């Protein structure tokens, strides 16, 4: 309904006015950089012309440096929503703001009124109304404390990116929700909408800095300086070998830049910039200047950057329309730049490692001079008119130059479509999910334009796009303006094609998919898959496995697991054990269905595994190996919020574990053993079948700040029932965080406690101390030596139940083991780099401190001599994103001290060291990230 209303409103307004109008805003700005305090001091003069049919009594102004003032701004909240805590935990010195404003209108002081929600927007109240056709002069001084370069603007050491830095009037176009005004807070995901005008900007910087900026440099001495290829300031060059830059910051220079018919101005300063410059002749014969600014570290990578810029300028001029300005500049940023960002006549690119990637990103950002710069649509409300159009031409550029393009975005889009998590092209920037912003306005829109090109043919489509460019350049085209040019060309198909803008789902291409087999023996197949992802993909690759009993296992993996996911997914990994001389392996088959709303997901699955779990190797005779088999059918129903920006879910899961084991038992008829008796005659491999059913309900919230999860599980067999509740919570702080885990469990006998179960039921009990492989009765974790009691493999534990890091597996009844109830709290905190003893190494080695405290039923019995609370604490070394964790217990309860002294006579400290391998949990976390 809103779309229909806007169309009608536009039509009525057009008839009332008789013609299109837009405001004109001309700037004259003087600004000085203090590179020691990271500050700007400036003065701004604006000539504002009211070309609208309305009398204005106020003007909304953007004060975007205030977006970095505190974590409660729209930018700060969006950063958290998109998974980053960097700005939230930034220091006061790293944040930014704008102040010392003193607005005057035609020389008369004017007051401002704060925006009711956003501190980076203010309303300037005009002393006298501004009638149609009249102009006013607005002046104000301003001071900017530049932030660290969290988003697009700020400093990083001596590299300055000065963008969204001056007070800027919002757009007034007659189509807004508040009398045509478009005041908008600064966002990282979501760009801009500004009025056209002329900029005259004078920038004062320390004399040794090199400045790249929007527009044409007017300062003769600096122009001459930049004409020298590979220029670098002499004082910097002479001192690079010492690592010290000796400059006189008191010496400054002022540079003037001028540019007409643009709606923004950005500048970049760095004392280490090299400068390459050349001219470029466009297809029409017009000659423009090309500049590239980069540092010595990237000289080799950027050696062809000017040529890349020329190729892009010629391509877009030929395809869309001639470049109207006199200069194009490309600037190398720092890693915190975060990709590439465009501004009129200039773009900045974060460090890139491959020349081809640099070429393509430069083409994309230079292309924004057309789609954002010249065709200045509202990027915040209609990002597809900017990013999508530009991506369409970026793809054409890439195919023309390199023959093909990697389709990473296609994989992402197809994944979102499969999961019913994609969004319509017409979705505004702030309403898109983090993944949706990457997939929809960019890639999905480009596919939509490709569809239209196929309908019209390349030549006719080019003519239509050039007509759109000529009609709307230096103006603010809305979606209906573009569609009005296309509608006569598409005829009866127009409504169908335009309707795709507001629909979920993929854009039909009509291409038939073929089965792709990916294998390391065909290295080109994986690259081909990235270029043209297919729903019909089969992975076939050799596989190796190892544990203490099977030794080396050799086999293969056959799977169709991939992105985008298939409804039916399977993996099979058969392997031959060189130790047990048997076939082992794992397998899984699942079917997943997603609801139309994207908030429900159901998977039905069955998995299985077989491996050896013990070996007896006598000095004489043949070794005996035992194995286990596991078959697990089940289903999981997942509920997600309808708001795609929330990374949370609730789930219900049912699994039935059918487990077959071969426990070694001592034969009663061999009480008297002859010296030549074989081990196979002393022990027998009985068969034990066990069925355990598990119901889990839980919630996850993978938010950036204080993520948490909780689940309640019930396990039941014919002999016991096990209830458990686990909650995980992460308390973030500036450079790390505190992980909190709480566990509470209850064990119940199905039969009488003294019933003869025929096997060791104690492995199913609740346990405070580190669980051994033998206690992993569901065989959910990978153990190097599941039943080892000596050597390194015997020190592996799994984090379950009480989660203590001390293991007492050599006791017949481990410390803290109970067949009643227990509760425990586990804490783990990162160690700041300042006090991390391993921070001296060139690679990051994360150390943590851990502490566990727990209690259990037997300690609270009458006349019990057990400590009611047990504890341990020490140092934790986490490797490979916590896939491998090594624990060094340093402090623990006296019960553990007594155990260590009684069991370990040598190397006591190292015998208390334990480790865990979290392979399955790491894979699960990746899967959840993708599903969010």
mmCIF file of N, CA and C in Angstrom, residues 301 304-313 355-356 358-360 362-363 366 397 401-402:
data_model
loop_
_atom_site.group_PDB
_atom_site.id
_atom_site.type_symbol
_atom_site.label_atom_id
_atom_site.label_comp_id
_atom_site.label_asym_id
_atom_site.label_seq_id
_atom_site.Cartn_x
_atom_site.Cartn_y
_atom_site.Cartn_z
ATOM 1 N N UNK A 301 51.846 -4.398 -5.544
ATOM 2 C CA UNK A 301 50.451 -4.727 -5.831
ATOM 3 C C UNK A 301 49.769 -3.617 -6.616
ATOM 4 N N UNK A 304 49.911 -1.467 -11.143
ATOM 5 C CA UNK A 304 49.028 -1.327 -12.309
ATOM 6 C C UNK A 304 47.713 -0.637 -11.967
ATOM 7 N N UNK A 305 47.660 -0.006 -10.802
ATOM 8 C CA UNK A 305 46.396 0.577 -10.351
ATOM 9 C C UNK A 305 45.895 1.682 -11.273
ATOM 10 N N UNK A 306 46.787 2.499 -11.803
ATOM 11 C CA UNK A 306 46.350 3.557 -12.721
ATOM 12 C C UNK A 306 45.747 2.951 -13.981
ATOM 13 N N UNK A 307 46.374 1.897 -14.491
ATOM 14 C CA UNK A 307 45.822 1.215 -15.671
ATOM 15 C C UNK A 307 44.449 0.619 -15.368
ATOM 16 N N UNK A 308 44.287 0.056 -14.180
ATOM 17 C CA UNK A 308 42.979 -0.480 -13.788
ATOM 18 C C UNK A 308 41.923 0.622 -13.762
ATOM 19 N N UNK A 309 42.286 1.764 -13.204
ATOM 20 C CA UNK A 309 41.348 2.894 -13.145
ATOM 21 C C UNK A 309 40.956 3.357 -14.550
ATOM 22 N N UNK A 310 41.908 3.370 -15.446
ATOM 23 C CA UNK A 310 41.608 3.757 -16.836
ATOM 24 C C UNK A 310 40.617 2.789 -17.466
ATOM 25 N N UNK A 311 40.862 1.506 -17.275
ATOM 26 C CA UNK A 311 39.967 0.502 -17.857
ATOM 27 C C UNK A 311 38.545 0.683 -17.341
ATOM 28 N N UNK A 312 38.413 0.932 -16.036
ATOM 29 C CA UNK A 312 37.083 1.113 -15.449
ATOM 30 C C UNK A 312 36.414 2.372 -15.965
ATOM 31 N N UNK A 313 37.159 3.471 -16.066
ATOM 32 C CA UNK A 313 36.584 4.734 -16.539
ATOM 33 C C UNK A 313 36.081 4.601 -17.977
ATOM 34 N N UNK A 355 46.241 -8.910 -7.537
ATOM 35 C CA UNK A 355 46.026 -7.842 -8.507
ATOM 36 C C UNK A 355 44.640 -7.927 -9.142
ATOM 37 N N UNK A 356 44.207 -9.142 -9.472
ATOM 38 C CA UNK A 356 42.893 -9.284 -10.080
ATOM 39 C C UNK A 356 41.800 -8.754 -9.147
ATOM 40 N N UNK A 358 42.150 -6.501 -6.808
ATOM 41 C CA UNK A 358 42.269 -5.044 -6.766
ATOM 42 C C UNK A 358 41.605 -4.428 -7.985
ATOM 43 N N UNK A 359 41.833 -4.991 -9.138
ATOM 44 C CA UNK A 359 41.231 -4.490 -10.375
ATOM 45 C C UNK A 359 39.708 -4.491 -10.271
ATOM 46 N N UNK A 360 39.139 -5.601 -9.824
ATOM 47 C CA UNK A 360 37.686 -5.731 -9.775
ATOM 48 C C UNK A 360 37.089 -4.788 -8.738
ATOM 49 N N UNK A 362 38.424 -1.990 -7.610
ATOM 50 C CA UNK A 362 38.561 -0.629 -8.139
ATOM 51 C C UNK A 362 37.464 -0.335 -9.160
ATOM 52 N N UNK A 363 37.194 -1.288 -10.031
ATOM 53 C CA UNK A 363 36.134 -1.089 -11.022
ATOM 54 C C UNK A 363 34.791 -0.865 -10.343
ATOM 55 N N UNK A 366 34.892 2.657 -8.569
ATOM 56 C CA UNK A 366 34.879 3.731 -9.566
ATOM 57 C C UNK A 366 33.515 3.795 -10.244
ATOM 58 N N UNK A 397 32.172 -6.124 -16.464
ATOM 59 C CA UNK A 397 33.576 -5.738 -16.564
ATOM 60 C C UNK A 397 34.477 -6.946 -16.313
ATOM 61 N N UNK A 401 36.911 -8.895 -19.052
ATOM 62 C CA UNK A 401 38.355 -8.810 -18.876
ATOM 63 C C UNK A 401 38.996 -10.138 -18.509
ATOM 64 N N UNK A 402 38.261 -10.960 -17.709
ATOM 65 C CA UNK A 402 38.858 -12.194 -17.197
ATOM 66 C C UNK A 402 38.119 -13.450 -17.633
#
